[in-house]
Short mmCIF file of C-alpha atoms in Angstrom, two decimals:
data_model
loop_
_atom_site.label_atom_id
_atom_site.label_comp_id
_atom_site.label_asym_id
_atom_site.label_seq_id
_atom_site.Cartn_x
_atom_site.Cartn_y
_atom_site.Cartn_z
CA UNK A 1 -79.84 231.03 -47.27
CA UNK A 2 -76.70 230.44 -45.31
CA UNK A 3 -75.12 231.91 -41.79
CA UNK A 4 -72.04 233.66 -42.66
CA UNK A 5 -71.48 234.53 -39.29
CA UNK A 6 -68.27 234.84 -37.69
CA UNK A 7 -68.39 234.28 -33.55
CA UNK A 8 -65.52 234.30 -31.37
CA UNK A 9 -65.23 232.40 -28.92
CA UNK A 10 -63.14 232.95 -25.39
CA UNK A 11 -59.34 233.66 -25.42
CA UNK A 12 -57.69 230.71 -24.36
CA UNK A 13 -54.68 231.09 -21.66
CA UNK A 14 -51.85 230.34 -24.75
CA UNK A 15 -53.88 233.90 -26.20
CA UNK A 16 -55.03 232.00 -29.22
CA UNK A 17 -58.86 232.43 -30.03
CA UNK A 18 -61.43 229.90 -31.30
CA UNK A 19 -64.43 230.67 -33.79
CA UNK A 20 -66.80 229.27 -35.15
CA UNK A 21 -68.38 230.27 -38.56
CA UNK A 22 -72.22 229.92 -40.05
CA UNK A 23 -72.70 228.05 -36.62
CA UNK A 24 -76.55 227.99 -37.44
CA UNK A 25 -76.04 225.98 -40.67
CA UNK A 26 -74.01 222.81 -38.97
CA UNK A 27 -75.99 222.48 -35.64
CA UNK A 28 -78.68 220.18 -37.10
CA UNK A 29 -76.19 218.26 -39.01
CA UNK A 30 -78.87 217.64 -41.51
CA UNK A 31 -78.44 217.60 -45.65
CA UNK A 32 -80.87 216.79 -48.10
CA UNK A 33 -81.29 212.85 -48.35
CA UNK A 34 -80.07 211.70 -52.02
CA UNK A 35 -82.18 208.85 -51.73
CA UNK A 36 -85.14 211.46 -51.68
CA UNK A 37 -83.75 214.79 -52.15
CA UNK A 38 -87.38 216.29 -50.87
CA UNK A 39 -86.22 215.11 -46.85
CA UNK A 40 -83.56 215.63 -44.75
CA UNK A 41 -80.92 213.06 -43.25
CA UNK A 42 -79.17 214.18 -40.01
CA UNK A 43 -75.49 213.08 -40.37
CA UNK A 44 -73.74 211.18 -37.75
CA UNK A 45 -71.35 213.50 -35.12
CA UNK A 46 -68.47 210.58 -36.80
CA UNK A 47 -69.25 211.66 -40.13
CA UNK A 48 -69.33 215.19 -39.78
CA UNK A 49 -66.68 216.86 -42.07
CA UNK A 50 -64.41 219.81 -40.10
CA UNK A 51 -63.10 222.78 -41.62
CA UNK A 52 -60.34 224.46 -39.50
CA UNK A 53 -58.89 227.70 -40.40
CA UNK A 54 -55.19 228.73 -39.47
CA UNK A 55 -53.74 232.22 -40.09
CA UNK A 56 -50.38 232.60 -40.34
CA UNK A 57 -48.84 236.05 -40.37
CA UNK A 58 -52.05 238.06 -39.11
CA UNK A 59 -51.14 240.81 -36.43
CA UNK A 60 -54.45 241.43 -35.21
CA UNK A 61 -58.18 239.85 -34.40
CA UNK A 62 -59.44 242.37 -36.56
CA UNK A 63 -58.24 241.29 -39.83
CA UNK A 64 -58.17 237.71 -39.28
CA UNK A 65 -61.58 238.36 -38.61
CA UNK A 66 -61.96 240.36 -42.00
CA UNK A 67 -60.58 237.12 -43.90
CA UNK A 68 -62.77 234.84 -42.32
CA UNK A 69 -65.35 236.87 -43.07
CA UNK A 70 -64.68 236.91 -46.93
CA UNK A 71 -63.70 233.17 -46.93
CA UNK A 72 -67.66 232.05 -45.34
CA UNK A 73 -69.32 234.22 -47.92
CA UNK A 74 -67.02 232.41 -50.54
CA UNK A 75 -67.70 229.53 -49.46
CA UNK A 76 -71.37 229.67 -49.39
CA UNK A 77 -71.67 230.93 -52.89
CA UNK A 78 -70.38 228.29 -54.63
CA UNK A 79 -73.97 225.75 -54.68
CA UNK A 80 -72.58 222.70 -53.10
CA UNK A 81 -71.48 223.86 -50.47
CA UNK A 82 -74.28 225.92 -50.18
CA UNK A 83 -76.58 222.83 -50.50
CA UNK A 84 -74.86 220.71 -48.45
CA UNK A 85 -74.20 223.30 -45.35
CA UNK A 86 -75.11 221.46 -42.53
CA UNK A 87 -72.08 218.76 -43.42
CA UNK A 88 -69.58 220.82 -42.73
CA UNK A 89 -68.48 222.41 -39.03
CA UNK A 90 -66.48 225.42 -39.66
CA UNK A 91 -63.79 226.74 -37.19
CA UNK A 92 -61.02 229.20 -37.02
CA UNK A 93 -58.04 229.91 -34.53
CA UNK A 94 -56.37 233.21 -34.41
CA UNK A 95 -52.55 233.21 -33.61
CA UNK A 96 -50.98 236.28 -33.25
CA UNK A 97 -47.47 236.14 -35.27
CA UNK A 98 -44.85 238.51 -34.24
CA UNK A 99 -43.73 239.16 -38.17
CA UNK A 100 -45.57 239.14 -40.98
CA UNK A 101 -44.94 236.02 -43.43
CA UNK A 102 -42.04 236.10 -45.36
CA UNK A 103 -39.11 234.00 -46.63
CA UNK A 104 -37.37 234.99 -43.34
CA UNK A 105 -40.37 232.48 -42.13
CA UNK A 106 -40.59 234.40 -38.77
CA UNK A 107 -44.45 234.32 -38.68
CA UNK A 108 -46.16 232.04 -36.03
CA UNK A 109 -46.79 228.72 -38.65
CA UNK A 110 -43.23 229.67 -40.38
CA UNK A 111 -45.06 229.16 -43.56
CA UNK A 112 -41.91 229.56 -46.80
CA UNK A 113 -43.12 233.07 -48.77
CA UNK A 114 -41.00 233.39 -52.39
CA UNK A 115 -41.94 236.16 -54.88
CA UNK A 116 -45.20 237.27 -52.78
CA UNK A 117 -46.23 233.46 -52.81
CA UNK A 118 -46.62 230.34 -50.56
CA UNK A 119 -43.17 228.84 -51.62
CA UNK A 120 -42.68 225.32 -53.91
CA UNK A 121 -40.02 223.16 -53.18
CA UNK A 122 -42.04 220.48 -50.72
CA UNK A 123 -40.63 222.73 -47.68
CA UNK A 124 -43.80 221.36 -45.68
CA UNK A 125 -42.23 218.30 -45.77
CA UNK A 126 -38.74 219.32 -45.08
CA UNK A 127 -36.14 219.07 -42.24
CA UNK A 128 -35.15 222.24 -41.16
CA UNK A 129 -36.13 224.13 -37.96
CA UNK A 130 -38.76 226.18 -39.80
CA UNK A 131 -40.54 223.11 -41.69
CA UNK A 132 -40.63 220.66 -38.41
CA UNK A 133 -42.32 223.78 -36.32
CA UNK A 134 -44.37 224.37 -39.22
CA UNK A 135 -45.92 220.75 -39.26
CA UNK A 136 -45.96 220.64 -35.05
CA UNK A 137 -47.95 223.93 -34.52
CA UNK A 138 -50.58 222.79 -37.49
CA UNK A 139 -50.82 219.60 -35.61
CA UNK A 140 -51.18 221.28 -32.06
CA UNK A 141 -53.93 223.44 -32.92
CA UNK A 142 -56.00 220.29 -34.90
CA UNK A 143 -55.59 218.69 -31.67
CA UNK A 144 -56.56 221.74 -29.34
CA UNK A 145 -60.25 221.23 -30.50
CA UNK A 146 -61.26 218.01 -28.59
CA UNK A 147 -64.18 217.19 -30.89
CA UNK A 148 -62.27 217.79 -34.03
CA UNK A 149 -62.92 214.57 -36.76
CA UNK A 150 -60.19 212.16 -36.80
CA UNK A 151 -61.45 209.31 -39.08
CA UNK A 152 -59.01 208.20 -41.59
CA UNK A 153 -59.23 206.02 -44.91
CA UNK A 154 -57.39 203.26 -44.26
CA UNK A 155 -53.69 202.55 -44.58
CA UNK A 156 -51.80 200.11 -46.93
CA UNK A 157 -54.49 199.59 -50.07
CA UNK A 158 -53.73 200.17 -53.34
CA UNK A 159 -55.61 200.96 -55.91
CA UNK A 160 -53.56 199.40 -58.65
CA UNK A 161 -50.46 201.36 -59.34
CA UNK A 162 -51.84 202.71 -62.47
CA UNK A 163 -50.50 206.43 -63.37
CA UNK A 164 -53.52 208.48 -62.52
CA UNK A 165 -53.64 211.41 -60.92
CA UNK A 166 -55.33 210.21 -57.34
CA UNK A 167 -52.70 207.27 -57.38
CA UNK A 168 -52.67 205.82 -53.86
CA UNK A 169 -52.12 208.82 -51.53
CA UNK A 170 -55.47 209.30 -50.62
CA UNK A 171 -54.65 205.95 -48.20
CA UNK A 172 -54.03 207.54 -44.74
CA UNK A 173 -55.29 210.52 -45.31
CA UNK A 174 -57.91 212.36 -42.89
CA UNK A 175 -61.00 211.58 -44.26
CA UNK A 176 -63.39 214.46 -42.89
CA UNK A 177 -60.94 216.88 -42.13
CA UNK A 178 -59.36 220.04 -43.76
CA UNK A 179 -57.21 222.64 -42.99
CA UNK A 180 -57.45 225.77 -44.53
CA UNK A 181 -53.86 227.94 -44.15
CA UNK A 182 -54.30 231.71 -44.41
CA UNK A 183 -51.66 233.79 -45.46
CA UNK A 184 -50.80 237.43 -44.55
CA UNK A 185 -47.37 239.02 -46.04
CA UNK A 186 -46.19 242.54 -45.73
CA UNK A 187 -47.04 243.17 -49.38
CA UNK A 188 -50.60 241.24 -49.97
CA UNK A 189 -53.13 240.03 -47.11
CA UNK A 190 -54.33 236.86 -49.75
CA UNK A 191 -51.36 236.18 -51.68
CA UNK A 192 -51.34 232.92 -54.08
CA UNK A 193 -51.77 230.03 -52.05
CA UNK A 194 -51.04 226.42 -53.03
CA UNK A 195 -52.56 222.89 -51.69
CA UNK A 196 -50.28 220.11 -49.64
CA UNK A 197 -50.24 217.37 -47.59
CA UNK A 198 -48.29 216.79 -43.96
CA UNK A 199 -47.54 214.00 -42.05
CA UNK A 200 -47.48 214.64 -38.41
CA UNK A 201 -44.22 214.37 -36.20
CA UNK A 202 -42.97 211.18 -34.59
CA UNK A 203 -44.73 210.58 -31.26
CA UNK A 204 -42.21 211.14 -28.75
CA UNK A 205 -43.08 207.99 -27.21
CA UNK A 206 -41.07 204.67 -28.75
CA UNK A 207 -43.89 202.47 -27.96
CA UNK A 208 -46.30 204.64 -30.05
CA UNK A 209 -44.22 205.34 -33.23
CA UNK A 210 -44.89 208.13 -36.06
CA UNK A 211 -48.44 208.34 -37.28
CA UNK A 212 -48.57 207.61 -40.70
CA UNK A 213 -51.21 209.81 -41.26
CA UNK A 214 -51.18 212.64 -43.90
CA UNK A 215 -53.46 215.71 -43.64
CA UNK A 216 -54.77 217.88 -46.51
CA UNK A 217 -54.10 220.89 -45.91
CA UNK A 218 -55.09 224.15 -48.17
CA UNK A 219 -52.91 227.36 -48.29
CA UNK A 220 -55.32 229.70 -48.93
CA UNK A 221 -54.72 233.39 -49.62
CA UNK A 222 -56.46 234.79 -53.02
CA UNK A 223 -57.29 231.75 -54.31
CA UNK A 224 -58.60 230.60 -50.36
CA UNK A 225 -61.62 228.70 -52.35
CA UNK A 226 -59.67 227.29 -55.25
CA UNK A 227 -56.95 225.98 -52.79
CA UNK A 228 -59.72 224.34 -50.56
CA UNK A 229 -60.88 222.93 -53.12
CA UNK A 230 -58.11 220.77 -54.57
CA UNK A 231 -57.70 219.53 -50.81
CA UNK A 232 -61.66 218.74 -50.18
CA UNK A 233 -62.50 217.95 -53.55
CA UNK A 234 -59.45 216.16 -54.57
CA UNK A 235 -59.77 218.33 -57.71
CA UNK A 236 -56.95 219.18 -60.10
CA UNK A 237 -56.03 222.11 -62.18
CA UNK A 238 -57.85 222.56 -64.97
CA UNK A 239 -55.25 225.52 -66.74
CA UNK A 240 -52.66 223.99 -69.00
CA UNK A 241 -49.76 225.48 -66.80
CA UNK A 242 -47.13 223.68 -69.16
CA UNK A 243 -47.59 224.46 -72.99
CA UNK A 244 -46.73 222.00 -75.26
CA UNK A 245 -46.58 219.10 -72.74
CA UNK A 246 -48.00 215.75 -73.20
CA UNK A 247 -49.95 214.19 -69.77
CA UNK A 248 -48.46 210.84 -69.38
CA UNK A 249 -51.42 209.90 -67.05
CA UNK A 250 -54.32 207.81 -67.45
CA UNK A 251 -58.02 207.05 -66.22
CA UNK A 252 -58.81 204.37 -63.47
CA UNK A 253 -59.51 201.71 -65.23
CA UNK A 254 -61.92 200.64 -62.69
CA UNK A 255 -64.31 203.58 -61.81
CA UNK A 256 -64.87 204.58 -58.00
CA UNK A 257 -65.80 207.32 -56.06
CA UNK A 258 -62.36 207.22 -54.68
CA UNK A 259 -60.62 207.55 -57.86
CA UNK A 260 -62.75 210.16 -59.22
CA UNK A 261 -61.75 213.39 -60.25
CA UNK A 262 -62.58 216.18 -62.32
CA UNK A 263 -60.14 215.94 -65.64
CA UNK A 264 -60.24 212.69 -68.02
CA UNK A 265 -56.60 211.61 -69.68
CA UNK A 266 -58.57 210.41 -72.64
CA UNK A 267 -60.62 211.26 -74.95
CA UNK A 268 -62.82 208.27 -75.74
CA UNK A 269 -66.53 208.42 -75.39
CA UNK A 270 -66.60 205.39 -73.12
CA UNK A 271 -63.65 206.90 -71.06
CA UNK A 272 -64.82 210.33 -70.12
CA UNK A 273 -67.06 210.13 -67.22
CA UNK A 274 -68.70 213.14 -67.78
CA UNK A 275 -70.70 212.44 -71.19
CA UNK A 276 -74.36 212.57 -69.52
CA UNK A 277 -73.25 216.18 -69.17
CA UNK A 278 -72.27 216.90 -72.69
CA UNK A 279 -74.53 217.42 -76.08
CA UNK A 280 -74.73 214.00 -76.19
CA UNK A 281 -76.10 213.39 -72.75
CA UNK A 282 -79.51 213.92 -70.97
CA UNK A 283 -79.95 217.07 -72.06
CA UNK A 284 -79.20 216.07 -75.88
CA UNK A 285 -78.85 219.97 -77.26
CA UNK A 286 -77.65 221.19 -81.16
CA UNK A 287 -77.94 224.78 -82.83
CA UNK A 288 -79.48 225.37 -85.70
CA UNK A 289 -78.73 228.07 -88.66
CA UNK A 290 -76.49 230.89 -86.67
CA UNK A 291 -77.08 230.29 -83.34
CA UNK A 292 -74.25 229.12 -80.80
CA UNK A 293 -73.30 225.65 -80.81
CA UNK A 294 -73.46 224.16 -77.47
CA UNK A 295 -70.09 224.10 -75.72
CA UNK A 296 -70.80 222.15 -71.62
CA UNK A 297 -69.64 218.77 -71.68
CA UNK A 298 -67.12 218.31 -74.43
CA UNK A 299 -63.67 217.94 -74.38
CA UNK A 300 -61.71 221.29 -73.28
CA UNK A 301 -57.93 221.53 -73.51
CA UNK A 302 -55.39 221.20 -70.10
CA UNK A 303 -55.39 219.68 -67.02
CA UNK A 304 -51.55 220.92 -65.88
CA UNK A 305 -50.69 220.09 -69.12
CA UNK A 306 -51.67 220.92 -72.94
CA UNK A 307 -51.73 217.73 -74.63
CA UNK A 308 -53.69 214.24 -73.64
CA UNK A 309 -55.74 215.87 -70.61
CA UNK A 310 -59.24 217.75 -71.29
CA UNK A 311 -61.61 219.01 -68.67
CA UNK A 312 -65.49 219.75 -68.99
CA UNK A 313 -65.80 223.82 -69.23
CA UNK A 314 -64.40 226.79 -70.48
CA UNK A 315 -64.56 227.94 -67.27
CA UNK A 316 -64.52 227.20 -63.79
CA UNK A 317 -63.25 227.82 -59.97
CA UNK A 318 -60.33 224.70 -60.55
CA UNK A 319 -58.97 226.87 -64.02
CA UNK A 320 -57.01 229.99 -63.86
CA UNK A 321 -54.33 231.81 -66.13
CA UNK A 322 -51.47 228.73 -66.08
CA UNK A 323 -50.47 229.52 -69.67
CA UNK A 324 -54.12 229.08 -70.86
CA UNK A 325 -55.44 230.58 -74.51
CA UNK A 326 -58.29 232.62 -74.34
CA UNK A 327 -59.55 231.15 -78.05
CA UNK A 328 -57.09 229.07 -80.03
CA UNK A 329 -54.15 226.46 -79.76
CA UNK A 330 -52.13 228.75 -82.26
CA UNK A 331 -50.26 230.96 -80.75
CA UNK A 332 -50.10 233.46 -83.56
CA UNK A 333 -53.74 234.22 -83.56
CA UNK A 334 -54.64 233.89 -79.65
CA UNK A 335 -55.36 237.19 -77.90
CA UNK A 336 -53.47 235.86 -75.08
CA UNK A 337 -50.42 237.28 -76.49
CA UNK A 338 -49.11 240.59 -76.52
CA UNK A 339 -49.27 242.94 -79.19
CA UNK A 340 -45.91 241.60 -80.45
CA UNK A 341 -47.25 238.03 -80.68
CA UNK A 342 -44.89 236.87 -78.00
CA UNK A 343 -46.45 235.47 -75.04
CA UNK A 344 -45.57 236.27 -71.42
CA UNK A 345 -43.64 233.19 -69.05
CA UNK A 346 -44.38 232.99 -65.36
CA UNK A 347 -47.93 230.95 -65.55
CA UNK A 348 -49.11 234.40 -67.39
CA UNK A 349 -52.26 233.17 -69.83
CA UNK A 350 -55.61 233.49 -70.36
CA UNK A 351 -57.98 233.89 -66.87
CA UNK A 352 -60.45 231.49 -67.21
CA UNK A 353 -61.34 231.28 -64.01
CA UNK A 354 -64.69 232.17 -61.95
CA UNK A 355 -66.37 231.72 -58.17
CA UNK A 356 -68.17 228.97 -59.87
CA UNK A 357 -67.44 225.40 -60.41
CA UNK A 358 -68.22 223.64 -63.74
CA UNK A 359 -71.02 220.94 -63.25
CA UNK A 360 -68.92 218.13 -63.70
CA UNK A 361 -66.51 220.08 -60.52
CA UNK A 362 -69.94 220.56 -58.47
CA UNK A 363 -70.84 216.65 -59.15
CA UNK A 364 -67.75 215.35 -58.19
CA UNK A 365 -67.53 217.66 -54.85
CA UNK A 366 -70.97 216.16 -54.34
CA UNK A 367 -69.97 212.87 -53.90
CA UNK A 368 -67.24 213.69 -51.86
CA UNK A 369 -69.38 215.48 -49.14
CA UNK A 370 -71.97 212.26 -49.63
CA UNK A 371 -68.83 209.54 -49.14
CA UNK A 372 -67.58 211.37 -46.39
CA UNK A 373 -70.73 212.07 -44.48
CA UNK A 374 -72.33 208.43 -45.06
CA UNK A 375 -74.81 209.22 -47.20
CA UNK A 376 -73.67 206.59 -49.77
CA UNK A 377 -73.93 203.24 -47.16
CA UNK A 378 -76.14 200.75 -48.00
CA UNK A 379 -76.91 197.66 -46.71
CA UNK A 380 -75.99 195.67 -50.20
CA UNK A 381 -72.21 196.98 -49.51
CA UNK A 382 -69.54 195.12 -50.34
CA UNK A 383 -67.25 194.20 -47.33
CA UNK A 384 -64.04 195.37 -48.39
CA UNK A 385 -62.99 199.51 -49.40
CA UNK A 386 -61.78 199.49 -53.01
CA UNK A 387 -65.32 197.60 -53.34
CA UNK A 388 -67.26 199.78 -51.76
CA UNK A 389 -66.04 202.79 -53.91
CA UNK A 390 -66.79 200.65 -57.43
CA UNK A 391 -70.35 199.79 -56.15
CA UNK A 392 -71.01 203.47 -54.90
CA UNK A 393 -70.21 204.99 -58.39
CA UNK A 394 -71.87 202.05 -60.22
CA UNK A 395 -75.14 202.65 -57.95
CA UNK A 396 -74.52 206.76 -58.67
CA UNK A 397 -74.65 206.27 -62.47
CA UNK A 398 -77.31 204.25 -62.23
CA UNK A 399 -79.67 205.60 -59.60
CA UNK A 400 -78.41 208.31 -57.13
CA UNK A 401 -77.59 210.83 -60.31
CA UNK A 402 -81.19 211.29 -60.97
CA UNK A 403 -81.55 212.52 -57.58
CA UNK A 404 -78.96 214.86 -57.64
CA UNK A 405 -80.29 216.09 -60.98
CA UNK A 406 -83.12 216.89 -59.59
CA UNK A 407 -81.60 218.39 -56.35
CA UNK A 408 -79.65 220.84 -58.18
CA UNK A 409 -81.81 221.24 -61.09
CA UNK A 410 -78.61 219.71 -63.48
CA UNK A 411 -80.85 220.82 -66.52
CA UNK A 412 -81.49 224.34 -65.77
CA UNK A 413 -77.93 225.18 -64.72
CA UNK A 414 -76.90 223.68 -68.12
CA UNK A 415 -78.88 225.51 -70.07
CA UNK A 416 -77.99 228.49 -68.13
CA UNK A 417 -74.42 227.92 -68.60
CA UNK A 418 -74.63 227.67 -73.00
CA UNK A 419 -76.57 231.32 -72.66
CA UNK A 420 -73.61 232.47 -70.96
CA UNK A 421 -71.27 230.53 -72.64
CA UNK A 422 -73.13 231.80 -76.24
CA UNK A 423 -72.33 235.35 -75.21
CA UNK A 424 -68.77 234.99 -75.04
CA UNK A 425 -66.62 236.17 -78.14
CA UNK A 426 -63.18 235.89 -76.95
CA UNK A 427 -61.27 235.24 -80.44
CA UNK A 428 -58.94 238.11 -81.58
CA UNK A 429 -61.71 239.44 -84.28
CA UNK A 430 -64.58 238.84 -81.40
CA UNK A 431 -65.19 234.99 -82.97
CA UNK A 432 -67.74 233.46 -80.72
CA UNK A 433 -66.79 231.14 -77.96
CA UNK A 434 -68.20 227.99 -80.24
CA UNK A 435 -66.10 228.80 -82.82
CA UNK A 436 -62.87 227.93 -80.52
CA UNK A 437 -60.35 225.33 -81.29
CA UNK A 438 -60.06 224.40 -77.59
CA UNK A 439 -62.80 222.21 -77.29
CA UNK A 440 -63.59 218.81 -79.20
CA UNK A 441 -65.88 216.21 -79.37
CA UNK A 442 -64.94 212.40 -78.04
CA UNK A 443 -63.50 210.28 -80.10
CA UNK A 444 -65.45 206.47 -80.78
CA UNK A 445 -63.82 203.69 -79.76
CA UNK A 446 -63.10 202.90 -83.26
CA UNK A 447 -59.90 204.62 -84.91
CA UNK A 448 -61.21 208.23 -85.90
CA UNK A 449 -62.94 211.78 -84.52
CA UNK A 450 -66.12 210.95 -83.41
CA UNK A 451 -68.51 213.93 -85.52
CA UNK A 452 -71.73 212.57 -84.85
CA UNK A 453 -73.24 210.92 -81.57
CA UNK A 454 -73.89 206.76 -82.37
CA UNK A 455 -77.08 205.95 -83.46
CA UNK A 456 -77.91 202.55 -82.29
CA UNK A 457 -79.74 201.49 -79.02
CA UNK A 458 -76.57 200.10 -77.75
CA UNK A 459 -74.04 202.89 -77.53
CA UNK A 460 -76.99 206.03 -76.87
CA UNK A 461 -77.46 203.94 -73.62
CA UNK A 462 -74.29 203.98 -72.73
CA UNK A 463 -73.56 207.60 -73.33
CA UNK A 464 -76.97 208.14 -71.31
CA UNK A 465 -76.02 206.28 -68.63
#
């Protein structure tokens, strides 16, 4: 079981205080070993992936020291993280800010508050007073921990222009580092949060320049684990958030670790790279008579958009209410809406989201933590970066994924999932969850919905794969 502990450390002389939190579970710096998930590896102090956590509008230790609290036992009950414990090296640094946060921004990070929220409108990357502070005190206090992980993917790759949703800003960014933002307003201790990335300041010094580099950073508040998420992950929305709207993105064409992500912008068998997962997978699963059809793995509507984006589960941590139905596309018959039929604006929808992530979520955070922590090198590596991330997928679909099946029992969790998923009856009339127009099965290559899985040697293998 994990440390949740929360330990202060001395006050510095600027009055700012250092923890450290589950210190117990990161000392080792061991994981399980994919290669043979029944031993430990010990990950390299340069591979070692640091969590920092800012507050920004907290008046006293006390409940900075509450939030931290709630965040470690959040963190440790979603199973990845759980698993993989001794990767990450979580710290905190208390600030005291002189106002609460607010769009008067007179809290110590200046973080932009509209409507109760962490502001829109890119101000982390503005000009003003307020934004440039903003960026330098985030950077100052990354930098006040001497040890903290610097390592960066490298700058100036591409990874083909295509329009998908990673495009080519991961190039630059801090590759083992996060930043987790607290918020504290006068009305709401963990308001809505949202996920960005900052560049630091130019270095004062000509000869030196401005750092390219661009930090993910998350703004927690009641979403803290959500938020994280998207910036450790890489993970997108899975809540439609724009009814009616057609995604104009597509897949990689070239699978990688790098490019991978947690919605698929088609709907092809062949495309969607999490098929092992679904009915048609390694766990091949049908109903018979009345019972539930099996719903983990197919094709569920949104992805910050209705139409041309699907993710894996009904639920899951990366979904929330972002105009989402609770049971079907027509919005005449959904529950969502109110008793007049009309449905609510301001992101009001079906909640569809839970402290757990979806297994195709928790496989994709997987590799993440393994990519980031080393556990992927090889000596058959290709030289270069874009072809190290092809070969590590192509050698995780072919060998590494029964290890991680077997680490996190893949088959048990599924099957755990359709009970709970069977048990759901969220139409208007209480229609069971399998009976929802939200979900569909992939489509064949061929022109046509895809009802039944292929039959021939060929295409099973490839859906197995």
């Amino acid at each position: 079981m994990a440390d949740t502990s929360v330990s202060a450390g001395a006050a510095r002389e600027d009055g700012s205080v250092p923890y450290e939190l589950g210190k117990p579970n990161w000392q080792g710096r061991e994981i399980p070993d994919i290669d043979d998930p029944s031993r430990s590896s010990r990950i390299l102090e340069g591979r070692m992936c640091d969590v920092l956590i800012l507050g920004d509008g907290f008046q006293s230790r006390a409940e900075f020291e509450q939030q931290l609290a709630s965040w470690i036992s959040s963190f440790y009950a979603l199973t990845v993280y759980d698993v993989f414990r001794g990767a990450f090296r979580v710290r905190a640094l208390y600030r005291h800010s002189a106002e609460r946060a607010s769009p008067s921004r007179g809290s110590y990070y200046r973080v932009s508050i509209e409507e109760g929220k962490v502001a829109d409108g890119e101000w982390w990357e503005g000009s003003s007073d307020d934004d440039v502070t903003f960026r330098q005190r985030v950077f100052e206090d990354v930098d006040s921990f001497p040890d903290v992980n610097l390592r960066r993917y490298p700058s100036g790759l591409s990874f083909g222009g295509q329009n998908t949703y990673m495009g080519d800003w991961l190039f630059g960014l801090y590759r083992n580092l996060v930043v987790a933002l607290l918020v504290h307003t006068d009305s709401d201790p963990t308001p809505s949060g949202r996920h960005f990335r900052i560049a630091r300041e130019p270095d004062p010094d000509p000869d030196r320049g401005a750092d390219p580099t661009r930090l993910v950073v998350a703004a927690g508040g009641s979403s803290a684990l959500h938020e994280f998420s998207h910036a450790f992950g890489l993970l997108t929305d899975e809540y439609i958030k724009d009814r009616g709207k057609r995604s104009n993105r597509v897949n990689p064409t070239r699978p990688s670790v790098f490019t991978l992500t947690n919605v698929s912008y088609s709907d092809r068998y062949a495309e969607v790279p999490w098929l092992h997962l679904s009915p048609w997978g390694r766990d091949a699963r049908q109903s018979g008579g009345d019972e539930p059809s099996p719903v983990v793995g197919w094709l569920w509507v949104g992805g910050s958009s209705q139409l041309g984006v699907w993710h894996s589960e009904y639920r899951c941590l990366m979904n929330g209410g972002g105009d989402n139905f609770a049971f079907t596309q027509d919005e005449g018959s959904d529950p969502t809406a109110g008793p007049d039929g009309v449905y609510e604006e301001d992101d009001d929808g079906a909640w569809l989201r839970e402290h757990r992530f979806c297994l195709w979520c928790q496989e994709v955070v997987t590799l993440r933590v393994l990519e980031r922590t080393g556990q992927l090198d090889s000596a058959a590596d290709p030289t270069d970066f874009l072809g190290k991330g092809e070969y590590w997928y192509s050698r995780w679909t072919s060998e590494l994924r029964d290890h991680y099946w077997r680490l996190f029992d893949v088959s048990r969790q599924i099957r755990d999932s359709e009970a709970r998923y069977a048990a759901m009856h969220p139409g208007a009339s209480g229609e069971r969850l399998d009976a929802s127009d939200l979900y569909t099965a992939f489509r064949a290559d061929d022109p046509g919905p895809a009802t039944e899985p292929p039959d021939d040697d060929e295409n099973w293998a490839l859906l197995l794969g």
